[in-house]
Tab-separated table of C-alpha atoms in Angstrom:
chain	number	residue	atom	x	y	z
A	1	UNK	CA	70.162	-16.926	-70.411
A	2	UNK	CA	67.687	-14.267	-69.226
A	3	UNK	CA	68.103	-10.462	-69.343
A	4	UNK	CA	66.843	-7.968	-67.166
A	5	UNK	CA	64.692	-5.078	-68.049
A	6	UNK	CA	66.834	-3.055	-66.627
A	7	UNK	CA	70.231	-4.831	-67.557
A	8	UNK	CA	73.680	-5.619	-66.142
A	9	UNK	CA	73.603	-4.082	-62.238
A	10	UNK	CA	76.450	-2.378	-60.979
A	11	UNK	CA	76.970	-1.588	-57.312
A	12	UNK	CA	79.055	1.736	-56.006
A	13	UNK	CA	79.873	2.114	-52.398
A	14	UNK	CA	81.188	5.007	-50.887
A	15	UNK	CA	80.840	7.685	-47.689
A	16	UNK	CA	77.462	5.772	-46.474
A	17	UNK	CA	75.989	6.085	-49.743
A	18	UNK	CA	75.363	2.836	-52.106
A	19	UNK	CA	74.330	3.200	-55.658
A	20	UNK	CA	73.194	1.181	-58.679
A	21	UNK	CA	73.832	2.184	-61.997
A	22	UNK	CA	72.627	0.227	-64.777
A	23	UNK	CA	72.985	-0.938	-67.851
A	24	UNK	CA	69.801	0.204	-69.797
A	25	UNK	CA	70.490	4.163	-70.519
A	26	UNK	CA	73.225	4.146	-68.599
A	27	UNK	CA	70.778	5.175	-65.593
A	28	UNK	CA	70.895	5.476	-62.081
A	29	UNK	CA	68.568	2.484	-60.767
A	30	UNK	CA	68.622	3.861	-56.353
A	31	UNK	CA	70.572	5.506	-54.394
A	32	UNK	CA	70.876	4.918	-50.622
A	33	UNK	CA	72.456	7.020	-47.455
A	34	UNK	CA	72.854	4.830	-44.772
A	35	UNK	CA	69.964	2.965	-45.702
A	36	UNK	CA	68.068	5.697	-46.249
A	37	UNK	CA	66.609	6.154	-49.774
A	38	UNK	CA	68.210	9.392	-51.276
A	39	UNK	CA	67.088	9.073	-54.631
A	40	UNK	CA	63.241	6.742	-55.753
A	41	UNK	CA	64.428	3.922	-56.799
A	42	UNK	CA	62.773	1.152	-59.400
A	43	UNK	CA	63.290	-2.641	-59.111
A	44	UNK	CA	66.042	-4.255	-61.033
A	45	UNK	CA	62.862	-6.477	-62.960
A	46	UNK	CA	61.134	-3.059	-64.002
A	47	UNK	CA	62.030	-0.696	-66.921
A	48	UNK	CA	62.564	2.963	-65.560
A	49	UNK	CA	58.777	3.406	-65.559
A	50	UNK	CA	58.444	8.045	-65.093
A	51	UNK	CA	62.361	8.639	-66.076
A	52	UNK	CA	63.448	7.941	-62.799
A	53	UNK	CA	67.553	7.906	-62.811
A	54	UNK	CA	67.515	8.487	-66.626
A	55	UNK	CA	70.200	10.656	-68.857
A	56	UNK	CA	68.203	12.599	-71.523
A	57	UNK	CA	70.691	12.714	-74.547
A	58	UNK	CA	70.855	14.970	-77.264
A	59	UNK	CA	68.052	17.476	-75.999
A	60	UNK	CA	65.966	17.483	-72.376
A	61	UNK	CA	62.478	17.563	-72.191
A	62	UNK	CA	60.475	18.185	-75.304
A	63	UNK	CA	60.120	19.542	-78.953
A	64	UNK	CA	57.197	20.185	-80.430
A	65	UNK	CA	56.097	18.134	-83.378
A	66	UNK	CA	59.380	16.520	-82.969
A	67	UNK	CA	60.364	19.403	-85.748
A	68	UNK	CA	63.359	21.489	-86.016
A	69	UNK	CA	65.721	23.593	-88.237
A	70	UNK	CA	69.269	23.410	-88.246
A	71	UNK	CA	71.750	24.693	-90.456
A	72	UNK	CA	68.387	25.427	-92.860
A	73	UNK	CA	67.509	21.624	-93.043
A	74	UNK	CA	64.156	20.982	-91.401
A	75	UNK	CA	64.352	17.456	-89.059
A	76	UNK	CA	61.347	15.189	-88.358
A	77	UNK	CA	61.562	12.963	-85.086
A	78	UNK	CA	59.958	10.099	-84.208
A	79	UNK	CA	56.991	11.204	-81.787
A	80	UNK	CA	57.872	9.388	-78.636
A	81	UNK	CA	55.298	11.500	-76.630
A	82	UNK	CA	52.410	10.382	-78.998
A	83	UNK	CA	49.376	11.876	-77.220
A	84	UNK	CA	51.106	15.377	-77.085
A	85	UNK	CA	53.093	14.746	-80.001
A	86	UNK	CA	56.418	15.894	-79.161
A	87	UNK	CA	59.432	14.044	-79.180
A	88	UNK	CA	60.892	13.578	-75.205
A	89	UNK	CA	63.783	12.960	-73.200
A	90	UNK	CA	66.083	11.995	-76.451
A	91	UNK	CA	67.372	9.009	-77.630
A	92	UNK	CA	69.593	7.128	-75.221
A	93	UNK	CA	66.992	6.268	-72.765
A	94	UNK	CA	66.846	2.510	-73.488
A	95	UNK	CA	69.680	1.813	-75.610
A	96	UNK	CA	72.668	-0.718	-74.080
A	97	UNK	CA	75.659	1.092	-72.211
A	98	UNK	CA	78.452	-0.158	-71.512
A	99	UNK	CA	80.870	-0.197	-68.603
A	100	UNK	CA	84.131	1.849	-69.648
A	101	UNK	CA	86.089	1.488	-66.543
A	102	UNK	CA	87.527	-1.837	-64.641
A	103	UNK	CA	85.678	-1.758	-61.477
A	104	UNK	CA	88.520	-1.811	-59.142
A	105	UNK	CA	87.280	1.249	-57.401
A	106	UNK	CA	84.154	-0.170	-55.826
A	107	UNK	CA	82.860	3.985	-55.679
A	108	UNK	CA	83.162	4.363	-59.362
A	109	UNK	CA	81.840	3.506	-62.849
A	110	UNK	CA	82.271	5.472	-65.920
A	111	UNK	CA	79.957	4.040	-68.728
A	112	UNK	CA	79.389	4.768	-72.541
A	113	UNK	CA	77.274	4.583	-75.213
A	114	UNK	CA	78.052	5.693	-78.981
A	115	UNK	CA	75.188	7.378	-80.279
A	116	UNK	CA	74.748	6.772	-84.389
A	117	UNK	CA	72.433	9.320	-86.465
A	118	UNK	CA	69.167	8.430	-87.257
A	119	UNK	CA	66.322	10.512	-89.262
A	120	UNK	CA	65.818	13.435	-87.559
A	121	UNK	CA	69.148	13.606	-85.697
A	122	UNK	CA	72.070	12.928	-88.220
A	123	UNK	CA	74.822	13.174	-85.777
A	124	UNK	CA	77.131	10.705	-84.253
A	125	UNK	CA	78.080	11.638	-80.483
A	126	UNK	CA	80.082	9.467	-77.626
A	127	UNK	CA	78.629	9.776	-75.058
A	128	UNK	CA	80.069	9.372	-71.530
A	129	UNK	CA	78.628	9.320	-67.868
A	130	UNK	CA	80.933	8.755	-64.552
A	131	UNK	CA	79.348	8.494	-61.464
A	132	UNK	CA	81.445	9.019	-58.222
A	133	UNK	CA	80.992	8.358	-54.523
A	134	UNK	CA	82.028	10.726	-51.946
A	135	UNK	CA	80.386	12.781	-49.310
A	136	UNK	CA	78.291	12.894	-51.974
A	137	UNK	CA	77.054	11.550	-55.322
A	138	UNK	CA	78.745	13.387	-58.550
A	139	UNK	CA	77.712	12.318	-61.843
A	140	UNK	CA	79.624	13.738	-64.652
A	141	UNK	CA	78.004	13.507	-68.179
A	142	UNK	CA	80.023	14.592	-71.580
A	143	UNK	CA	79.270	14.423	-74.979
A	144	UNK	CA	81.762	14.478	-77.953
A	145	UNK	CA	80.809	15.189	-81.358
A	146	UNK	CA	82.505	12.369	-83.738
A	147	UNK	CA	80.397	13.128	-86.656
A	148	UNK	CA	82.051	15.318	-89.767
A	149	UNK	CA	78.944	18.153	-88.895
A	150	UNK	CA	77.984	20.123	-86.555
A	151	UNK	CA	75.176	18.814	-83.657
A	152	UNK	CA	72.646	20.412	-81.866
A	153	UNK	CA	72.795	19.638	-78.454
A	154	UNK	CA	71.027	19.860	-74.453
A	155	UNK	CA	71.485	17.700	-72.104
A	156	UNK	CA	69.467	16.845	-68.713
A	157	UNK	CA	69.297	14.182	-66.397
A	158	UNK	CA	66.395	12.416	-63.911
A	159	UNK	CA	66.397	11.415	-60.742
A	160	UNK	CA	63.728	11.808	-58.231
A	161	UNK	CA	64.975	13.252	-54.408
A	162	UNK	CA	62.593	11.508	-51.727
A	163	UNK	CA	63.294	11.329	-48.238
A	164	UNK	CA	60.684	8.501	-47.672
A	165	UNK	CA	57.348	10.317	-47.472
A	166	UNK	CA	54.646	11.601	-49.233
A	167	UNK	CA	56.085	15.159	-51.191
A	168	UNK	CA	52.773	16.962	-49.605
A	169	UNK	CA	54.394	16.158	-46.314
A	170	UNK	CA	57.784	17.602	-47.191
A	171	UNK	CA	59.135	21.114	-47.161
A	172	UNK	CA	60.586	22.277	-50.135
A	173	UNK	CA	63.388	25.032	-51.251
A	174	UNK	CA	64.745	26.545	-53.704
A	175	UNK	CA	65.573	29.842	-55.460
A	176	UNK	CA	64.654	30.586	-59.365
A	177	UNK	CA	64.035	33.599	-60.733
A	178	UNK	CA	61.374	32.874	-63.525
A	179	UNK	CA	59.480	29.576	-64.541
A	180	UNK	CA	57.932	28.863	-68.045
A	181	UNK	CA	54.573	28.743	-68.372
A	182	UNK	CA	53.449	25.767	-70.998
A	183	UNK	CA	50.540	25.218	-73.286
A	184	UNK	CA	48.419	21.811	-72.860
A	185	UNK	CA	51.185	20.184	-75.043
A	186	UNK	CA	53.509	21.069	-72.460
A	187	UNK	CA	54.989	23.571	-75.119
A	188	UNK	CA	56.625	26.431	-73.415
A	189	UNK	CA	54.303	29.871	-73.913
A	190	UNK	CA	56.449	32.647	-72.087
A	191	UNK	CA	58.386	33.032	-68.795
A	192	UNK	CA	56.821	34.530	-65.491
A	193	UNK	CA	58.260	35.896	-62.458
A	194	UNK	CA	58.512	33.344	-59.834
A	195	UNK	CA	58.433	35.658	-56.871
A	196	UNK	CA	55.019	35.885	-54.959
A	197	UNK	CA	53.884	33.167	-56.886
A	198	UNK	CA	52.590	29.481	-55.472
A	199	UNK	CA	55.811	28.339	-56.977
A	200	UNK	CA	57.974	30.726	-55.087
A	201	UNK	CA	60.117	28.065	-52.032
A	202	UNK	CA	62.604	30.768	-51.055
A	203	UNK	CA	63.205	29.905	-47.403
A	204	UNK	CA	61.320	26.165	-47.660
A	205	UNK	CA	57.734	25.840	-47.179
A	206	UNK	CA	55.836	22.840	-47.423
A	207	UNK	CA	54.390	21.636	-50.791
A	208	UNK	CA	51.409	20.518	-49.573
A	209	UNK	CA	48.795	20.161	-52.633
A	210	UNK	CA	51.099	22.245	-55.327
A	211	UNK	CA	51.329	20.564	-58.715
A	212	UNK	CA	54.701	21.430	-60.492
A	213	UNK	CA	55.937	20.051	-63.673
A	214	UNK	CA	57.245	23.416	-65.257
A	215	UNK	CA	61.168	24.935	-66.183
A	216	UNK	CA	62.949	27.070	-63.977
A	217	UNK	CA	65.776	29.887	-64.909
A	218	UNK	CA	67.199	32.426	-63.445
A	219	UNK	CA	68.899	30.430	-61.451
A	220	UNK	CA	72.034	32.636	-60.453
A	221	UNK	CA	75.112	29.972	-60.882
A	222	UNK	CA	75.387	27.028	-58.530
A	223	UNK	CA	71.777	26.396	-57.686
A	224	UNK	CA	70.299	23.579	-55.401
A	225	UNK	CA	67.115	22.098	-54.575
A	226	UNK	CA	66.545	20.719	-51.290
A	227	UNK	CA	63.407	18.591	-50.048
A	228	UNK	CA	63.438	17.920	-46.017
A	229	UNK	CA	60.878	15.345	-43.863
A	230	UNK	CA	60.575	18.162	-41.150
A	231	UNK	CA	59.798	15.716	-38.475
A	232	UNK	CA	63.016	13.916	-38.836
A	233	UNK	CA	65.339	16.498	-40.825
A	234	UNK	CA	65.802	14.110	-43.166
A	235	UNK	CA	66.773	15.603	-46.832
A	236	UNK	CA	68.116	14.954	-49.944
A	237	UNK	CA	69.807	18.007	-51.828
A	238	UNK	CA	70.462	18.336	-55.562
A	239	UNK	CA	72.758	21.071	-56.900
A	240	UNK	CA	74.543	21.841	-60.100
A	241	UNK	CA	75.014	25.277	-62.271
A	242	UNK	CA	72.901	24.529	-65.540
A	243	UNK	CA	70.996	27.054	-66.507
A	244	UNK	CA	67.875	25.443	-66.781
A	245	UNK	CA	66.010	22.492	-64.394
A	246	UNK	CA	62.647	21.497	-64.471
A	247	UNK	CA	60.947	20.718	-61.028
A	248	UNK	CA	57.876	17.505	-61.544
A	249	UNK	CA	55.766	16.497	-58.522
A	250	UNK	CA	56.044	13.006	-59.366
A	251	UNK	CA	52.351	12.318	-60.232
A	252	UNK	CA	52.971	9.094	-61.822
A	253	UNK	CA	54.271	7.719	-58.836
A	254	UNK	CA	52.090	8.968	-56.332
A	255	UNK	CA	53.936	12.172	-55.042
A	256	UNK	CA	56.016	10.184	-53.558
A	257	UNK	CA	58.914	11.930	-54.550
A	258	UNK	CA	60.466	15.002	-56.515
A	259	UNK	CA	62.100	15.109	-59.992
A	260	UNK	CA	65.222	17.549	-60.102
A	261	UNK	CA	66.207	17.536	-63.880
A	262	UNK	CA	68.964	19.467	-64.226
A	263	UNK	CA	69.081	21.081	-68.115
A	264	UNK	CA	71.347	22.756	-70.074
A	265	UNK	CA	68.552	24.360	-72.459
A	266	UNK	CA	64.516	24.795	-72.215
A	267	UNK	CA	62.192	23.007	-73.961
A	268	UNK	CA	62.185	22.729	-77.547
A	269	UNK	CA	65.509	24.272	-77.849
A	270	UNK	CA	65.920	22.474	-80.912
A	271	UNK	CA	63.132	24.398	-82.264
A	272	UNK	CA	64.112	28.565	-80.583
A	273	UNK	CA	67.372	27.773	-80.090
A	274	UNK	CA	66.972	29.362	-76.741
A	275	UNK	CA	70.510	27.961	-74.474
A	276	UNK	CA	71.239	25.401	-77.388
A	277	UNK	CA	74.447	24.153	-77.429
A	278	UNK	CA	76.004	23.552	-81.192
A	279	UNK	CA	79.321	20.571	-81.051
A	280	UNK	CA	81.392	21.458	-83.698
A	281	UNK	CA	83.487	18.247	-85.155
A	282	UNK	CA	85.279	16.898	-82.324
A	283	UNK	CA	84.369	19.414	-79.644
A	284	UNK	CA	82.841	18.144	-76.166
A	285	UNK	CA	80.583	19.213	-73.636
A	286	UNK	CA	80.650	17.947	-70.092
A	287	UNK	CA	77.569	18.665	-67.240
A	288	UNK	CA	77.923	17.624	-63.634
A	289	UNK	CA	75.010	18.192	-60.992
A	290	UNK	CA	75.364	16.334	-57.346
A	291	UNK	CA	73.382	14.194	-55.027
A	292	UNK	CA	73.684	13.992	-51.144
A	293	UNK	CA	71.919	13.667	-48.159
């Protein structure tokens, strides 16, 4: 018997949108409006090559060194951004999820995957993501601390909004108030204003040439990004009301679409504790964000 890369396939249907959510990560593999791709999809023989669809559990983004301190025991990760050396995205990304719910409701899955400590993060969490069809696309991702300690904790998520062209062909909006600024390592080095800035879509523009792959704040509650063909009005919309996302021109796949990332902390928030979130024994967190068209 063969195995995908990307594992067992599971199809939602609901309000004109389809979605496939997958086995490997728990990830979101496409999502479709009518056809129309809302989300860049990968092919169900491909791993999930630039994060696209991925959940990013126990911490977003990156930490530096893959070091930390908590609770005044330094932690060493494994260095899964070797040429920066950081340690990225967390530790879910490829392991086995599986499907919690019975699939009667064709526009629903819930799936789970138990996350056991491991050096450099000795915590055990269940995790839990339920994807919903609608109007729109709600995910809702929680985590549960099972362990006997206390866990650090972030969460963020990554799914790329096209709308079937080239993102220096698309207008672009969104409101933030301040975006990091980041060292070659991708390292965060301070916070500037965003206003007046090449970065600053109040009001949509296009993006024509601009190169983003930075953290935004300051991003007033409920917050959504919005990317628009303006020949056809065609757009795909992500809100949600972390306070954190990080905006990524898609480079590795050819600007050919835009990765929203919502994120409950910055980068290295193991490392500042800038927006970290500690689970005491047996206390959850839950994040939601939203797709549509």
């Amino acid at each position: 018997m063969s195995v995908l890369p990307s594992g067992e396939q599971w199809i939602l249907r609901g309000g004109g949108y389809e979605a496939t959510v997958v086995s490997v990560g728990g990830g979101l593999r496409g999502l479709t409006y009518d056809g129309r791709p809302v989300l860049l999809a990968y092919g169900e023989d491909e791993l999930a090559h630039a994060g696209i669809g991925q959940h990013l559990f126990p911490w977003p983004n990156r930490i530096t060194d893959g070091e930390y301190t908590f609770n005044g025991v330094t932690q060493h990760l494994s260095l899964s951004e070797p040429a920066r050396r950081n340690a990225i995205h967390g530790l879910t990304r490829w392991a086995n999820w599986e499907r919690l719910d019975d699939g009667s409701d064709e526009s629903t899955a819930t799936v789970t995957h138990r996350l056991h400590g491991e050096p450099g993060y000795p915590h055990q969490l269940d995790l839990r993501v339920t994807y919903h069809l609608t109007d729109q696309l709600q995910v809702t991702a929680t985590a549960t601390n099972i362990g006997r300690t206390a866990a650090p904790y972030g969460y963020g998520a990554h799914p790329y909004l096209t709308v079937g062209r080239q993102l220096d062909e698309c207008v672009l909006e969104f409101e933030a108030a301040e975006r990091l600024e980041l060292s070659d390592r991708m390292a965060p080095t301070g916070s500037v204003p965003v206003a007046g800035s090449p970065y600053d879509f109040r009001g949509g523009r296009l993006i024509g040439s601009t190169v983003i792959d930075n953290a935004f704040t300051g991003l007033d509650g409920e917050w959504s990004v919005t990317l628009t063909d303006p020949d056809t009005g065609a757009r795909s919309v992500l809100t949600s009301n972390t306070k954190w996302m990080q905006l990524f021109t898609g480079e590795p796949v050819g600007r050919s679409a835009l990765a929203v990332e919502p994120m409950t902390c910055p980068p290295n928030a193991f490392s500042t504790g800038d927006d970290l979130i500690v689970l005491q024994p047996g206390e959850s967190h839950t994040t939601t964000f939203q797709v549509s068209a």
